[in-house]
CSV table of C-alpha atoms in Angstrom, one decimal:
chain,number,residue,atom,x,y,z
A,1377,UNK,CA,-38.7,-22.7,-3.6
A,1378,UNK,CA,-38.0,-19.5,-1.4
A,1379,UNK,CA,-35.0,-17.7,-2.2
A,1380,UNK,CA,-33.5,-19.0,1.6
A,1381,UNK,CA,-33.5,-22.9,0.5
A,1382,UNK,CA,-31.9,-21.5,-3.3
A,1383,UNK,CA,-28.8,-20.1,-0.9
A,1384,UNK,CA,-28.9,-23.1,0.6
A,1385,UNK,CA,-28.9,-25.5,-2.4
A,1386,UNK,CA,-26.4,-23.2,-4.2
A,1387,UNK,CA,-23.7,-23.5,-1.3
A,1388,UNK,CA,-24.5,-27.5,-0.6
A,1389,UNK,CA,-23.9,-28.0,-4.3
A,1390,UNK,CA,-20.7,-26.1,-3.8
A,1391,UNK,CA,-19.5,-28.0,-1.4
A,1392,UNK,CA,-20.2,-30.9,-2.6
A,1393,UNK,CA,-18.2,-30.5,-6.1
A,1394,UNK,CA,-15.4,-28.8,-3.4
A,1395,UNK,CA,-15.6,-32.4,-2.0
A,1396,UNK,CA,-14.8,-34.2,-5.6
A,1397,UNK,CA,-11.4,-32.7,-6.0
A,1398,UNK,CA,-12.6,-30.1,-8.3
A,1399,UNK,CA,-10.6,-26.8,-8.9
A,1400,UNK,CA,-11.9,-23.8,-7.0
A,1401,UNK,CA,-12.6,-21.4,-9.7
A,1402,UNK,CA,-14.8,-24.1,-11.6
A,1403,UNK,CA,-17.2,-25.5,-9.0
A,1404,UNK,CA,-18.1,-22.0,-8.2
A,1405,UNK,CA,-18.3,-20.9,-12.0
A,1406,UNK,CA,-20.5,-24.1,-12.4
A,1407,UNK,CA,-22.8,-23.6,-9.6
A,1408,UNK,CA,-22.9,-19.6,-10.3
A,1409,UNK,CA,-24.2,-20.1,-13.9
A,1410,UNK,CA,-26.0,-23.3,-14.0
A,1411,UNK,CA,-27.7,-21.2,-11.0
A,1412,UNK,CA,-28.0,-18.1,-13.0
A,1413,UNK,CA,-29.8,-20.4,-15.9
A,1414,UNK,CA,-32.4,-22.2,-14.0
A,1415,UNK,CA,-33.5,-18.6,-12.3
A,1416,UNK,CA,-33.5,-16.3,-15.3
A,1417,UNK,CA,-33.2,-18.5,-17.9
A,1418,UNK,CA,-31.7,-17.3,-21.3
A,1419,UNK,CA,-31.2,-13.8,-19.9
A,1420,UNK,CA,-28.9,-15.6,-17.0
A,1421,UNK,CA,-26.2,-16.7,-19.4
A,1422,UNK,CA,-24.8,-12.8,-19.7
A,1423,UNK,CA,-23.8,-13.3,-16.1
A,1424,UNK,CA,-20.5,-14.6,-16.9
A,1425,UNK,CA,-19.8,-12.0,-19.6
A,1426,UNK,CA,-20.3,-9.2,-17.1
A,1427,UNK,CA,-18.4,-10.1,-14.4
A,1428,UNK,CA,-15.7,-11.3,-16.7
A,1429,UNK,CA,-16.2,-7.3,-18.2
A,1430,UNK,CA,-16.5,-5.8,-15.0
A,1431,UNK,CA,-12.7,-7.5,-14.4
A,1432,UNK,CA,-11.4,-6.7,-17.4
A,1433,UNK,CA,-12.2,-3.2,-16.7
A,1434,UNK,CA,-10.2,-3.5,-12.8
A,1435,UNK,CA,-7.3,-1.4,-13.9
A,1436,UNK,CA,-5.7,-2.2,-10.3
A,1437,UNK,CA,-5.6,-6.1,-11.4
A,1438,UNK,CA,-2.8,-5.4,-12.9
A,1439,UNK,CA,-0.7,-4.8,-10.0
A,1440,UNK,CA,-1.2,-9.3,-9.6
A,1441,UNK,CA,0.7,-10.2,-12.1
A,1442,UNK,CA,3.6,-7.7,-11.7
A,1443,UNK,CA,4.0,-8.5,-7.8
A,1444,UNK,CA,4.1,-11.9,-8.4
A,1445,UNK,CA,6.4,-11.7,-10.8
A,1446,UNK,CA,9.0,-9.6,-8.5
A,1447,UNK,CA,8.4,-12.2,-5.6
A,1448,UNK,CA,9.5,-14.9,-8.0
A,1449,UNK,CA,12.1,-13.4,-9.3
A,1450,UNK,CA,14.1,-12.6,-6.4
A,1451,UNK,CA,13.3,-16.2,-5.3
A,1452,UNK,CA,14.5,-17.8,-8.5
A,1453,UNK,CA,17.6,-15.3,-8.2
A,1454,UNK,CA,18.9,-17.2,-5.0
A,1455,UNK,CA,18.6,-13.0,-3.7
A,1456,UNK,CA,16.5,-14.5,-0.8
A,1457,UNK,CA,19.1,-16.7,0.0
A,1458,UNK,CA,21.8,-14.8,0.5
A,1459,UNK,CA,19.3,-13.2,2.6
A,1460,UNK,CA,18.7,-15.6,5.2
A,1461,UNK,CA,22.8,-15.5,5.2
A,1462,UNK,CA,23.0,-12.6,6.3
A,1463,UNK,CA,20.5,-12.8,8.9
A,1464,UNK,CA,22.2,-16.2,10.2
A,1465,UNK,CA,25.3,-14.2,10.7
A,1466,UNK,CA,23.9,-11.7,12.7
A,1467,UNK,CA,21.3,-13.0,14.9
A,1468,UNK,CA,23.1,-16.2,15.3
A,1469,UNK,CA,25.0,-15.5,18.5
A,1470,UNK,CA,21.5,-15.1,20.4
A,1471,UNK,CA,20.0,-18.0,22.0
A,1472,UNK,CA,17.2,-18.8,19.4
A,1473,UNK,CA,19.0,-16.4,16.9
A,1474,UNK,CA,18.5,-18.0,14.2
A,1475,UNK,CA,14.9,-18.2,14.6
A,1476,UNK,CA,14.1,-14.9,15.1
A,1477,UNK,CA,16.3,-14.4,11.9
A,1478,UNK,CA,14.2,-16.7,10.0
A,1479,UNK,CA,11.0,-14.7,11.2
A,1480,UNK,CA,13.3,-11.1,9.7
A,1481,UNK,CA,13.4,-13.2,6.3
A,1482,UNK,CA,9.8,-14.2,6.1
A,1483,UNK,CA,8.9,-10.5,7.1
A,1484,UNK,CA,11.2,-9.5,4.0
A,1485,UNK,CA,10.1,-12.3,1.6
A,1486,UNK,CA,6.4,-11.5,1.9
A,1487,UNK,CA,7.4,-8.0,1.3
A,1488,UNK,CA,8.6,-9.0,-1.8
A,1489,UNK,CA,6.3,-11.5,-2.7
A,1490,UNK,CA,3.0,-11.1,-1.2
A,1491,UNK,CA,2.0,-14.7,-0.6
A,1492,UNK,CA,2.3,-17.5,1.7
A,1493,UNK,CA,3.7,-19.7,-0.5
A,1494,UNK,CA,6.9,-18.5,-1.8
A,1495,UNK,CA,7.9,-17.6,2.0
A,1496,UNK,CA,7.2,-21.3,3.2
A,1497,UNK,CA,9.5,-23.0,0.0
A,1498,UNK,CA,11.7,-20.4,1.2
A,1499,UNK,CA,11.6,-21.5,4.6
A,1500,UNK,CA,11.4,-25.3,4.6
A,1501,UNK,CA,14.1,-25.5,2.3
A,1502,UNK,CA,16.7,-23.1,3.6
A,1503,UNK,CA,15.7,-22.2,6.9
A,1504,UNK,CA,14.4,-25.5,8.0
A,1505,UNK,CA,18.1,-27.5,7.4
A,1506,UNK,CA,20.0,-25.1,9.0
A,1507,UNK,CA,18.2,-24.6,12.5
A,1508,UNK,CA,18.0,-28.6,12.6
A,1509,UNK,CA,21.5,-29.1,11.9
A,1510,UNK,CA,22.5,-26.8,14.5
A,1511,UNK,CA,20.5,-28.3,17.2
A,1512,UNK,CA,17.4,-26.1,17.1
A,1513,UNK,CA,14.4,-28.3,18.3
A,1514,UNK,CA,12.4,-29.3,15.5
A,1515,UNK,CA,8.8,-28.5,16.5
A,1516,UNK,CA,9.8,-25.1,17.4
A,1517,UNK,CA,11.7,-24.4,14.3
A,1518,UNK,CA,8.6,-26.4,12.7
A,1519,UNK,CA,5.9,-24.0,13.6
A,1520,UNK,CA,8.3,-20.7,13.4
A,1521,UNK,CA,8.7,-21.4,9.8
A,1522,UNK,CA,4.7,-21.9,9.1
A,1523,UNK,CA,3.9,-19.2,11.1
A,1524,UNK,CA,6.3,-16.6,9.2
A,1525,UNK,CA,5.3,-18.0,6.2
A,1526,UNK,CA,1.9,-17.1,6.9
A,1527,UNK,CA,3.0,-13.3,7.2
A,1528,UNK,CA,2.9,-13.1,3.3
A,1529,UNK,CA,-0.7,-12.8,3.2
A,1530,UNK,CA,-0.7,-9.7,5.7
A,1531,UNK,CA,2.5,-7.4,4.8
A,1532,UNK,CA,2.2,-5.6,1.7
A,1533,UNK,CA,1.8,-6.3,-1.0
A,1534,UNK,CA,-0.5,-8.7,-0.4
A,1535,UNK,CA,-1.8,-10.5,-2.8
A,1536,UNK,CA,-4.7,-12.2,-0.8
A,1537,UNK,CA,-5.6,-8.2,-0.3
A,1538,UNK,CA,-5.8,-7.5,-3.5
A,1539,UNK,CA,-8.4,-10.5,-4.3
A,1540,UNK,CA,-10.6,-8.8,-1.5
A,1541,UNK,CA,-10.4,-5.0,-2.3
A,1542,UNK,CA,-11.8,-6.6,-5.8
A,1543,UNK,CA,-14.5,-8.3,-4.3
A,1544,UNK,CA,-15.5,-5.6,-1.8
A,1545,UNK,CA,-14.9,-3.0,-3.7
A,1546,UNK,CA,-12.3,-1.4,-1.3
A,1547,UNK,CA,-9.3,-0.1,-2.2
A,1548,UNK,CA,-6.1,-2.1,-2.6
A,1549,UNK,CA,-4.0,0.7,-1.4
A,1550,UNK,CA,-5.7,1.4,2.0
A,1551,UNK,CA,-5.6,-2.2,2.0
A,1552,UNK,CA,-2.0,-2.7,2.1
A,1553,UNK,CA,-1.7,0.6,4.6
A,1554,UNK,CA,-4.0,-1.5,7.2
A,1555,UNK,CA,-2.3,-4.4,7.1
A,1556,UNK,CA,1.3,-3.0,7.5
A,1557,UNK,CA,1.4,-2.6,11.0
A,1558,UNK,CA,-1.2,-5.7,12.2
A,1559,UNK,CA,1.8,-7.7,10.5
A,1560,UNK,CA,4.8,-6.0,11.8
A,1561,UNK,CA,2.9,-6.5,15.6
A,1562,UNK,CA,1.9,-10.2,14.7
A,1563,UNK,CA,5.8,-10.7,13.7
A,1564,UNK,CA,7.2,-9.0,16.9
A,1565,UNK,CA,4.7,-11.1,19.2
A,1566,UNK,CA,6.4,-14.3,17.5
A,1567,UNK,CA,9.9,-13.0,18.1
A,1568,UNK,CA,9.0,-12.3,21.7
A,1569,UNK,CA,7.6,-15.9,22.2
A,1570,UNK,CA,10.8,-17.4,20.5
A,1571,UNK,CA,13.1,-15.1,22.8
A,1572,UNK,CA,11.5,-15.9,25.9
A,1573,UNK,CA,11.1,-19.5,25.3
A,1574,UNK,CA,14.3,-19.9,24.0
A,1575,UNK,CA,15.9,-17.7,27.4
A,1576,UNK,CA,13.9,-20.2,29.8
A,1577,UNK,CA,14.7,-23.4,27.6
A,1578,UNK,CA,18.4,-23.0,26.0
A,1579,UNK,CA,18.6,-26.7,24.6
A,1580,UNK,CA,14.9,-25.5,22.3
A,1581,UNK,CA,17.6,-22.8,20.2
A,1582,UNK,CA,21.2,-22.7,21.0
A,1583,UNK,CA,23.4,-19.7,20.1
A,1584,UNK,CA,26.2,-20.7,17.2
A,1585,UNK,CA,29.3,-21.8,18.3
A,1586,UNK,CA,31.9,-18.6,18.2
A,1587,UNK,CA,33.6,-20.6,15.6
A,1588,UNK,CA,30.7,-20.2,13.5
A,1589,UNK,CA,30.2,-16.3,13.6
A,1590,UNK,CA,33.3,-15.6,14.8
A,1591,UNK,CA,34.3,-13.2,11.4
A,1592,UNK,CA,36.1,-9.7,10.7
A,1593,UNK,CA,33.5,-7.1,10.7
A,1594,UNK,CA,34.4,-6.3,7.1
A,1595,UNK,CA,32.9,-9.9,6.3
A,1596,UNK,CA,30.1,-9.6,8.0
A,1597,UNK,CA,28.9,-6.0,6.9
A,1598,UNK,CA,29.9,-8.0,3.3
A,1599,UNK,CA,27.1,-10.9,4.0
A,1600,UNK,CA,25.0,-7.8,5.3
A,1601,UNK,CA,24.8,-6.2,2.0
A,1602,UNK,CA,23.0,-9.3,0.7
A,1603,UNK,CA,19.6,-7.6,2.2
A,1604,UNK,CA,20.5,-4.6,0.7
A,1605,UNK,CA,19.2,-5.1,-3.1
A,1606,UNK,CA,15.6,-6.1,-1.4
A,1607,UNK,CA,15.4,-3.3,1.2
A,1608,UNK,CA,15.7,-1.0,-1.3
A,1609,UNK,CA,13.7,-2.4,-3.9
A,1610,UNK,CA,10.9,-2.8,-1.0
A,1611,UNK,CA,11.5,1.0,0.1
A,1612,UNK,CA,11.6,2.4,-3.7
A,1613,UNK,CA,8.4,0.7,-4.2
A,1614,UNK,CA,6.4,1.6,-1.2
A,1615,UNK,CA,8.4,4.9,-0.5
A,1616,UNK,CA,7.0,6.2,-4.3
A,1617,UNK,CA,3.5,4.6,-3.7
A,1618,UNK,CA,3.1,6.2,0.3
A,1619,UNK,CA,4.4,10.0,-1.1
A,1620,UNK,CA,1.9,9.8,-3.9
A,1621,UNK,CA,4.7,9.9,-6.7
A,1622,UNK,CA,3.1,6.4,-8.4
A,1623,UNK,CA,0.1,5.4,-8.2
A,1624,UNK,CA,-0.5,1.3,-7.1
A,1625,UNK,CA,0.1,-0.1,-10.4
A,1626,UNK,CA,3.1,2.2,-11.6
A,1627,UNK,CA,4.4,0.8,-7.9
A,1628,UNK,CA,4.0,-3.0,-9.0
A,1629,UNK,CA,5.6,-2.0,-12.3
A,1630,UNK,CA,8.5,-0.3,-10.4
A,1631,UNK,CA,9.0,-3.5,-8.0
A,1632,UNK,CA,9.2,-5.8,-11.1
A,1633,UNK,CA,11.5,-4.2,-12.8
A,1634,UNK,CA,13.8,-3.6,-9.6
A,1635,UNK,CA,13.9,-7.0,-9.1
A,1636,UNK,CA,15.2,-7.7,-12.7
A,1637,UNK,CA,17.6,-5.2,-12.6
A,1638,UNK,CA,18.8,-6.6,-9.0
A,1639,UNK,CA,19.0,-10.2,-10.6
A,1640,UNK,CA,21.1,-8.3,-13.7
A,1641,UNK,CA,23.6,-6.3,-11.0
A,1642,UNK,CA,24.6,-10.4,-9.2
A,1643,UNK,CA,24.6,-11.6,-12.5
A,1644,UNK,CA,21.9,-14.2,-12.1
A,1645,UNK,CA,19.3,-13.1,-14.8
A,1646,UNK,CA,20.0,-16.0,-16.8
A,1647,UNK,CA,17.3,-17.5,-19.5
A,1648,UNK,CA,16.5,-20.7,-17.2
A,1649,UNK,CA,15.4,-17.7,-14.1
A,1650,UNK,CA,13.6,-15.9,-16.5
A,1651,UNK,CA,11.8,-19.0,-17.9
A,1652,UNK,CA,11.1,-20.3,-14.2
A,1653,UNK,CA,9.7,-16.8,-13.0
A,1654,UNK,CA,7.3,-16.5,-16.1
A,1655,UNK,CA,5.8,-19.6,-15.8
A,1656,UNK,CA,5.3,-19.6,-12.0
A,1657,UNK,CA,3.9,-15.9,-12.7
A,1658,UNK,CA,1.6,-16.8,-15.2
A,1659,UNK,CA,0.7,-19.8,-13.3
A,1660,UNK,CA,-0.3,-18.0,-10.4
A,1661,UNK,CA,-1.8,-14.9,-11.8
A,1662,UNK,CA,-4.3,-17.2,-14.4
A,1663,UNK,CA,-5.4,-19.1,-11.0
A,1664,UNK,CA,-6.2,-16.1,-9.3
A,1665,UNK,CA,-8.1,-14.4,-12.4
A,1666,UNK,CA,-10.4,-17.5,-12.9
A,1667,UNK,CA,-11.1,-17.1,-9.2
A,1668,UNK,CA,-12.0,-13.4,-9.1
A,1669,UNK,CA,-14.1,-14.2,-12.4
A,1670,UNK,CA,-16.0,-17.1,-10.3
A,1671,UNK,CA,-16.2,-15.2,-7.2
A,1672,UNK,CA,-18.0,-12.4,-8.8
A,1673,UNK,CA,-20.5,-14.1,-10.9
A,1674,UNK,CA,-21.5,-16.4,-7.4
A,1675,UNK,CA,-21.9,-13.1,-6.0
A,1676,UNK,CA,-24.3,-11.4,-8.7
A,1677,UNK,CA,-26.6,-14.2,-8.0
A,1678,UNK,CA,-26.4,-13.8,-4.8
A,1679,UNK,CA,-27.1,-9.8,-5.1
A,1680,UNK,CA,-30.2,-11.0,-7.2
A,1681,UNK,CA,-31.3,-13.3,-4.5
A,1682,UNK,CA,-31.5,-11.2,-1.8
A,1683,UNK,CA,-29.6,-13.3,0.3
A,1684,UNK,CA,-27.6,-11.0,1.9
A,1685,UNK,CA,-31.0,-8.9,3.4
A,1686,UNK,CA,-32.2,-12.3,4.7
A,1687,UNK,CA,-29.3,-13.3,6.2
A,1688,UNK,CA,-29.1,-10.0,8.2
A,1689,UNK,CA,-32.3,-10.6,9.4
A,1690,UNK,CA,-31.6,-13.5,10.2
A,1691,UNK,CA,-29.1,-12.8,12.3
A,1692,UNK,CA,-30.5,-9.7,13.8
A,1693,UNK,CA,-33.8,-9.6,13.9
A,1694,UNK,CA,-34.9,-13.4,14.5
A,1695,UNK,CA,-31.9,-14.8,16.7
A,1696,UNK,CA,-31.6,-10.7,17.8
A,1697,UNK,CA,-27.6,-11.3,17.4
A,1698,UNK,CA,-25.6,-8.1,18.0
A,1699,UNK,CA,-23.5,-6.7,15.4
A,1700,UNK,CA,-20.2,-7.7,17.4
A,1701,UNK,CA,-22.0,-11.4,18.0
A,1702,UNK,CA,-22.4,-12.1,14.3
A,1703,UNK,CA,-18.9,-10.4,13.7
A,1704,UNK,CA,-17.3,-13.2,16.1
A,1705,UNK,CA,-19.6,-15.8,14.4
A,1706,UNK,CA,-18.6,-15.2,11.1
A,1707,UNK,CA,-14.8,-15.3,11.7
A,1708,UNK,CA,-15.3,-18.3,14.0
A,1709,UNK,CA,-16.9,-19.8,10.6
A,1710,UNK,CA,-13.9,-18.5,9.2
A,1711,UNK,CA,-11.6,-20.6,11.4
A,1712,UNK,CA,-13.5,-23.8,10.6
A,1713,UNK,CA,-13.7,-23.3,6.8
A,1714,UNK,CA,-10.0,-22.9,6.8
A,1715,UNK,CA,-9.1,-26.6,8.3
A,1716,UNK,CA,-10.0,-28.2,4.8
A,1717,UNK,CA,-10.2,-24.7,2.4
A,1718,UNK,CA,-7.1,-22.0,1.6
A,1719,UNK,CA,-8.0,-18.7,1.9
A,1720,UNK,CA,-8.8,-17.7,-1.5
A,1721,UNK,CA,-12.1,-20.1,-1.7
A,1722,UNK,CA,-13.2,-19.4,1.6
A,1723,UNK,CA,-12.9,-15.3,0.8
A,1724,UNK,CA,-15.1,-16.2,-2.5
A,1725,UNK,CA,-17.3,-19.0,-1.0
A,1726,UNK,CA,-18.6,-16.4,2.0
A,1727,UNK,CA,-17.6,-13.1,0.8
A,1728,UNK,CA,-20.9,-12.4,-1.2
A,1729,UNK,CA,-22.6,-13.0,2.2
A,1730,UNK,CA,-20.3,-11.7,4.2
A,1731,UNK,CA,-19.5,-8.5,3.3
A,1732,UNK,CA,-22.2,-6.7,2.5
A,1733,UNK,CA,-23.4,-7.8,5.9
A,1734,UNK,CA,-20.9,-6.7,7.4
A,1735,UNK,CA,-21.4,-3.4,5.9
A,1736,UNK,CA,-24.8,-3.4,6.6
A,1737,UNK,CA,-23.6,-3.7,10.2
A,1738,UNK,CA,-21.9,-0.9,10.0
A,1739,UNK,CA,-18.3,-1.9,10.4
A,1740,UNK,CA,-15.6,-0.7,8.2
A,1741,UNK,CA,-14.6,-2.8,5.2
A,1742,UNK,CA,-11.0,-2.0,5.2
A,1743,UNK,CA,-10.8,-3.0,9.2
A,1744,UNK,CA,-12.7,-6.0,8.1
A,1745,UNK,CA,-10.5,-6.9,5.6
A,1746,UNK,CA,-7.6,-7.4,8.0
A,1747,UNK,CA,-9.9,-9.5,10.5
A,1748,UNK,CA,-10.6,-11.6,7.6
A,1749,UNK,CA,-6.6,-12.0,6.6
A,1750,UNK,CA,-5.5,-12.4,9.9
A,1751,UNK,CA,-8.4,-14.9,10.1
A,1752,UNK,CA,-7.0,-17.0,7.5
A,1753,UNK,CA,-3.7,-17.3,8.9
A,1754,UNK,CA,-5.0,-18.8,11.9
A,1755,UNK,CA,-7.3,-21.1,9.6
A,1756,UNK,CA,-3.9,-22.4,7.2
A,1757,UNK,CA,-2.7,-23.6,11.1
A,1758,UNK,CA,-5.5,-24.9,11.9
A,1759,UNK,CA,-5.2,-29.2,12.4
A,1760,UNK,CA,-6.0,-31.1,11.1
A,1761,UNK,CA,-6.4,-29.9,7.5
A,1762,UNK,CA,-4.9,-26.4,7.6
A,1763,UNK,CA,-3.6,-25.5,4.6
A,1764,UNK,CA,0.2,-24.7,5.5
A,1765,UNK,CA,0.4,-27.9,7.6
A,1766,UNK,CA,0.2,-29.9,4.3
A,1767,UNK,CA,2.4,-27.7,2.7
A,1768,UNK,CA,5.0,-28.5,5.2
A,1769,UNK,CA,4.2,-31.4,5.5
A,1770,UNK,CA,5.1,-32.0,1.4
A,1771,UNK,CA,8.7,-29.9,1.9
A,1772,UNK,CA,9.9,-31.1,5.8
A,1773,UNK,CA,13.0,-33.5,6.3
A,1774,UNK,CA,12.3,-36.8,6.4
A,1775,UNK,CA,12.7,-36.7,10.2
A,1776,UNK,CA,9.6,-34.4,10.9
A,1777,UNK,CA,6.8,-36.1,11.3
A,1778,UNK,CA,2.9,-34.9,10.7
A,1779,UNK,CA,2.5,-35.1,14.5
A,1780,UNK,CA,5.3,-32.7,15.1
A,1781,UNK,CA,4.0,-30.2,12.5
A,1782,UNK,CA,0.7,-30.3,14.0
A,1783,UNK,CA,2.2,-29.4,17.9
A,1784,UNK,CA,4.5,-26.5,16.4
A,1785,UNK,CA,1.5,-25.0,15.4
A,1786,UNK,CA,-0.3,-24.5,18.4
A,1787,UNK,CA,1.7,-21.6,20.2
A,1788,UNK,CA,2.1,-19.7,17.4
A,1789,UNK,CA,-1.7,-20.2,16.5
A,1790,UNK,CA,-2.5,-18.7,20.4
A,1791,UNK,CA,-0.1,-16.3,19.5
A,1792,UNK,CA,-2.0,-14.9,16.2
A,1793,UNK,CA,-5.2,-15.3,18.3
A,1794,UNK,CA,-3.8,-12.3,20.6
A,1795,UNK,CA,-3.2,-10.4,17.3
A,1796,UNK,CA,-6.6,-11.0,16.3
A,1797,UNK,CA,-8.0,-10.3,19.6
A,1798,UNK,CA,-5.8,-6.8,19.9
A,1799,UNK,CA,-7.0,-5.8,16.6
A,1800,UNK,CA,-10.2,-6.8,17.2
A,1801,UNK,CA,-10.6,-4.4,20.2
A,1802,UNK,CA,-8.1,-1.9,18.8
A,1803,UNK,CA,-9.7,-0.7,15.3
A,1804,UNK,CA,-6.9,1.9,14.9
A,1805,UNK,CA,-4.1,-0.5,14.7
A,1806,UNK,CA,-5.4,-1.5,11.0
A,1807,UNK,CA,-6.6,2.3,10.2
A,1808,UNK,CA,-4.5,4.5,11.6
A,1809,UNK,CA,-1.8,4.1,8.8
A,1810,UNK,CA,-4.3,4.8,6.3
A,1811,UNK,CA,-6.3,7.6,7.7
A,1812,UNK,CA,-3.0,9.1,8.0
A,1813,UNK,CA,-1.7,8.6,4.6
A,1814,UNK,CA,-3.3,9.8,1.2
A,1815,UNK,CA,-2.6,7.3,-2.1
A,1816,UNK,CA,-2.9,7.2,-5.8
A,1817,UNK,CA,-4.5,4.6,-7.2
């Protein structure tokens, strides 16, 4: 069998064991080392032990666990809560206020959290409410709270960014840098669209009644300092890291306990949030390990294989593809994985093909990185089986239906095309930040 029809076989068994229901991290562990086995027999079985060394030895890794547990435990704090207060206050007078607010929060949460998750609970359950109760239309408000959510993934510290400086070898830090402004320009483009749509369709987002926000300014700078505590644990964090006073994982380290001591200061650090933000942490941070550990052992035997070479010449030399045409075809194969797959198999399914090709190409990884992130947010919106679409789908009102999620989707997925598309043709919107910034760690 030549080593073309082993790729093959390899990713058919995958996704067929993807197909059973199977966790992630264990169809591609299986198919890795029963792979490994059968093509160098006995020798094949320290596969598992290296990689699982080789991420042991990722001191950065350590920055996962510790920025999940911050995210968490601001969440669990109700700190994110008073949070969206705040911003209700403030933006509510504006038609569509309160949606552009929500966008502010999710731009804040996935600060603090780093994942798409946290900012869509967040969203659905205290967001969501509010805007319908007040009159908002529901497929708007629908599609602004996936589409903030999906911010996590982007803003620092991301946590999806992490999982891919591991895998291509890049570093988290410049990571982060690249992805800061792509998501600050994704955000604005959605607060544009809501402000505009909202201007030329009042009924879509009405402004609060006066009664509503009508408040001494004492009150409302009161409700203000809600965002306080996670501005400046956000700042503290990133402001040591960007200077060069911590390096990545003393940063992580510095957010988590922040966020404890911001918990202590509203005196909400009780033993039940402690308990909940542990064993969401753990939760997470396990899930993610196993992954990393699969992804890497998949991509040894693919190293062995030669299958990234062949592919390339593929590509190139047979179908006589340009570099920008297989760019545009592999996040196009993005897109589709992404209507039945979240973003952390995909990134572990492809990357060993992926990104040394894209390498090989020529194009830089860290740029890349954010084409691929960006990529997946369109890909969780994508119907019909985008991953935040069931999300929302488990934590909407009653009253929203899986047809309305699916339409709230679509502007906001043109909308992150653009962003794509800008950064696309505009390199230096991703690398600019961190060509012009010098980190530790």
């Amino acid at each position: 069998m030549s080593y073309e029809m082993i790729a093959l076989t390899m990713f058919a068994s995958l996704m067929v064991m993807l197909l059973t229901g199977q966790r992630v991290f264990g169809a591609i562990g299986f198919v890795a080392v029963v792979a490994s086995l059968l093509l160098w027999g006995d020798g094949g079985s320290e596969l598992a032990f290296s990689a699982a060394m080789k991420l042991m030895k990722w001191y950065p890794l350590l920055t996962l666990p510790l920025f999940i547990f911050m995210g968490y435990m601001l969440s669990e704090s109700g700190i994110a809560s008073d949070l969206y207060r705040a911003f209700h206050v403030w933006f509510g007078g504006l038609r569509g206020g309160l949606a552009i607010g929500t966008i502010g929060v999710m731009v804040v949460v996935s600060a603090m959290n780093g994942l798409s998750v946290a900012g869509m609970a967040i969203g659905a359950t205290i967001a969501l409410p509010e805007l319908l109760r007040r009159g908002y239309d529901k497929v708007m408000v629908t599609g602004v709270v996936q589409a903030g959510s999906s911010l996590g993934i982007l803003v620092p510290p991301s946590v999806v960014l992490v999982l891919y400086g591991m895998i291509a070898r890049q570093p988290v830090g410049q990571l982060w840098l690249a992805g800061a402004l792509p998501g600050l320009l994704m955000a604005a483009l959605f607060v544009i669209y809501i402000a505009v749509r909202c201007r030329l369709q009042p009924s879509l987002g009405p402004a609060l009644a006066p009664e509503e926000r009508d408040m001494p300014l004492s009150q409302k700078l009161g409700l203000l300092r809600a965002g306080i505590l996670p501005l400046l644990i956000f700042f503290l964090m990133t402001g040591l890291f960007l200077m060069g006073v911590t390096s990545l994982v003393e940063s992580s380290a510095v957010g988590a306990l922040s966020a404890m001591g911001a918990a202590f200061i509203r005196g909400r650090l009780t033993r039940k949030v402690m308990e909940d933000t542990l064993r969401q942490t753990l939760g997470i941070s396990c899930m993610f390990m196993w992954v990393i550990l699969a992804a890497l052992c998949f991509g040894q035997v693919f190293d062995g294989l030669g299958a990234v070479r062949s592919i390339e010449a593929l590509f190139v030399d047979e179908w006589g593809l340009s570099p920008w045409q297989v760019l545009i075809l592999m996040q196009v194969t993005y897109i589709i994985m992404g209507t039945f797959l979240d973003d952390t198999a995909m990134l572990v399914i492809v990357a060993p093909l992926f990104i040394p090709l894209v390498g090989a190409l020529g194009f830089d990884l860290v740029w890349y990185g954010v084409l691929y992130t960006i990529t997946c947010q369109i890909a969780y919106m994508t119907p019909p089986f985008g991953y935040n679409l069931f999300l929302m789908r488990a934590m909407a009102p009653p009253e929203i239906s899986l047809s309305d999620i699916y339409r709230s989707v679509l502007p906001f997925a043109l909308i992150m095309l653009i962003a794509l598309a800008l950064v696309t043709i505009f390199p230096q919107i991703a690398l600019w930040l961190p060509q012009h910034v010098q980190t530790r760690g």
